[in-house]
PDB file of C-alpha atoms in Angstrom:
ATOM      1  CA  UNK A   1      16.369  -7.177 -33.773  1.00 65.00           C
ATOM      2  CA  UNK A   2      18.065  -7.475 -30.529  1.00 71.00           C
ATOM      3  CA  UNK A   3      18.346 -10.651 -28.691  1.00 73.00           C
ATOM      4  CA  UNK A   4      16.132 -10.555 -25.492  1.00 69.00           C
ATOM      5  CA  UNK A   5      18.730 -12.270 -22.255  1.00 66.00           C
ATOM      6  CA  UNK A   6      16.510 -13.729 -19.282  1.00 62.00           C
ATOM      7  CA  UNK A   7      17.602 -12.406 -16.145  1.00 71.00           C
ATOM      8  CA  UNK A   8      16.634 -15.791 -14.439  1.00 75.00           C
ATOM      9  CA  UNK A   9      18.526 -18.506 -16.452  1.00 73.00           C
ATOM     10  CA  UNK A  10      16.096 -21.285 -15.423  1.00 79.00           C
ATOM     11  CA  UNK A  11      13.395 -19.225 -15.961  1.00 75.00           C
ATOM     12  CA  UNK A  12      11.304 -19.755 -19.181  1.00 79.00           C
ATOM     13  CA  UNK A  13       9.625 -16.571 -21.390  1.00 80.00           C
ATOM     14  CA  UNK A  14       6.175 -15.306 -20.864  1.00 83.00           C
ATOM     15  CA  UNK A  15       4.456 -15.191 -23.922  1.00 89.00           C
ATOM     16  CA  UNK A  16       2.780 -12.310 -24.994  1.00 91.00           C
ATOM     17  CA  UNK A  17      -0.840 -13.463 -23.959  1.00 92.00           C
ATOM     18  CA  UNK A  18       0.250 -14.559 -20.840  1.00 92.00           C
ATOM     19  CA  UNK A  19       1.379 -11.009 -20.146  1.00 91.00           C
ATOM     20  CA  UNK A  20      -1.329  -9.509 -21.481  1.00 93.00           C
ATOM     21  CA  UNK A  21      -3.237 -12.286 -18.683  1.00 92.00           C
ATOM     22  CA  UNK A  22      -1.358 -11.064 -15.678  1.00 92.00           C
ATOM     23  CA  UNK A  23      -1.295  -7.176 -16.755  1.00 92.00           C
ATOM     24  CA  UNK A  24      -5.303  -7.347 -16.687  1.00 94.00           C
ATOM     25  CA  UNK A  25      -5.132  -9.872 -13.554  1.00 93.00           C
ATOM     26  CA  UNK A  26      -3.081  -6.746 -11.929  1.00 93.00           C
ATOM     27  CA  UNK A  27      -5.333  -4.161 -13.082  1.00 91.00           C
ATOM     28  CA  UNK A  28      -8.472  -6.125 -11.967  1.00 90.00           C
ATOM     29  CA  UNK A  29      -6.886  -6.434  -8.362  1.00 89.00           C
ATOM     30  CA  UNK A  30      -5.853  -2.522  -8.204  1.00 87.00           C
ATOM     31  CA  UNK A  31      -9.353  -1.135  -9.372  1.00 86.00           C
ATOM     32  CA  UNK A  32     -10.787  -3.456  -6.912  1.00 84.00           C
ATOM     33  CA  UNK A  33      -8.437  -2.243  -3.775  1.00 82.00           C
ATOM     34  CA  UNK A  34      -9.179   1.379  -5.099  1.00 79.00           C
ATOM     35  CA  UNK A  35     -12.803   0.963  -4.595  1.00 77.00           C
ATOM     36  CA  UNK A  36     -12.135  -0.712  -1.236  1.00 77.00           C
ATOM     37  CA  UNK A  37      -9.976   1.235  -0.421  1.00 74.00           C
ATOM     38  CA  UNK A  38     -11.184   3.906   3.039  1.00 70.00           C
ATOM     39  CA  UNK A  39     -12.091   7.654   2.203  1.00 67.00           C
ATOM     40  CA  UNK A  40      -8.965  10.243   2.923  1.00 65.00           C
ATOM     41  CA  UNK A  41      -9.765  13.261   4.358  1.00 64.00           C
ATOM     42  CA  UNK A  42      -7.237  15.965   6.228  1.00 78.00           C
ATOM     43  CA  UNK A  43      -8.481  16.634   9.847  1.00 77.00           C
ATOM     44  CA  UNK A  44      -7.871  20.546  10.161  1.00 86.00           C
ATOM     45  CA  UNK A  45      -8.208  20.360  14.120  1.00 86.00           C
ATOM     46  CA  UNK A  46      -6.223  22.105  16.781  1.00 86.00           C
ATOM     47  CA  UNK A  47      -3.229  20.173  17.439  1.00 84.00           C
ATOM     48  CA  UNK A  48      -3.796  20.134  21.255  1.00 87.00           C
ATOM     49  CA  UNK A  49      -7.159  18.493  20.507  1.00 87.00           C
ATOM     50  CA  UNK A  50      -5.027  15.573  18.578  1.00 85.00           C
ATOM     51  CA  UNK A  51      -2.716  15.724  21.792  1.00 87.00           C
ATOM     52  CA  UNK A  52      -5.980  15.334  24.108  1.00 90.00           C
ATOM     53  CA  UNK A  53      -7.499  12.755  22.227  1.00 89.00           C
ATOM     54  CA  UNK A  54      -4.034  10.485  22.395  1.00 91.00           C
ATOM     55  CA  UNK A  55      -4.424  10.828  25.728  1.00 93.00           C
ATOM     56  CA  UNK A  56      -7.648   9.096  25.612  1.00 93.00           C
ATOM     57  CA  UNK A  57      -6.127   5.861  23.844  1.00 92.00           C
ATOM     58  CA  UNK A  58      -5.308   2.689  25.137  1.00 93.00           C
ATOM     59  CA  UNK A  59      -2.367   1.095  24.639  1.00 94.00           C
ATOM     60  CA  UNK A  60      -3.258  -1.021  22.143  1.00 93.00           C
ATOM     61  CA  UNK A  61      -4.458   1.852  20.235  1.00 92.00           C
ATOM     62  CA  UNK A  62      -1.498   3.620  20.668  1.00 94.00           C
ATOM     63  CA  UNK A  63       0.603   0.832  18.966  1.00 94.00           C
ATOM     64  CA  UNK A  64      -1.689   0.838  16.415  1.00 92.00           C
ATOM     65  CA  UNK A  65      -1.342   4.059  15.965  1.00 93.00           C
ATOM     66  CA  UNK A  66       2.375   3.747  16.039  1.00 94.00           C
ATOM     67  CA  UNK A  67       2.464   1.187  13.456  1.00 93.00           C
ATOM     68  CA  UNK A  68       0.527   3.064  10.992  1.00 91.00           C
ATOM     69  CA  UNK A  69       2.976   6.122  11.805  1.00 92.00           C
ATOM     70  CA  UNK A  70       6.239   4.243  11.239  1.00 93.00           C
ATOM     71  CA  UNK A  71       4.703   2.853   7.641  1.00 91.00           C
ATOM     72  CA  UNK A  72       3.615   6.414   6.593  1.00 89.00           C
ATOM     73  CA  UNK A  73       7.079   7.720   7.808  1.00 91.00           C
ATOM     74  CA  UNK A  74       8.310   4.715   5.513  1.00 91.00           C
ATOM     75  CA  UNK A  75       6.878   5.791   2.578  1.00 84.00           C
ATOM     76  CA  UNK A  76       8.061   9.671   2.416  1.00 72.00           C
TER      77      UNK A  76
END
């Protein structure tokens, strides 16, 4: 058998229930954000009716808008 090396020195083992605890605590927590979670759909508009509705938004919504870009933009 090969000897198991904690990557954390201070840190102490889980024991196999207790990871069995936090794997369901995990899974509990994702099904619950998936059913929370908003409806996706792809808008298949004319992009100068995206452009005109921009131009509609107030600031605010604009840096809203900005911040959701720059996390999407993140993730790809």
């Amino acid at each position: 058998m090969v000897q198991k090396v904690i990557h954390e020195p201070k840190a102490t083992l889980m024991s196999a229930d207790e990871v069995w605890g936090d794997a369901q605590e995990i899974a509990a927590v994702l099904r619950h954000n998936l059913l929370e979670a908003e409806p996706v759909v792809k808008l298949q508009i004319p992009f100068s009716s995206f452009l005109s509705a921009l131009d509609s938004f107030s600031r605010d919504e604009l840096v809203v808008l900005r911040q959701r870009l720059e996390e999407r933009l993140a993730t790809t």
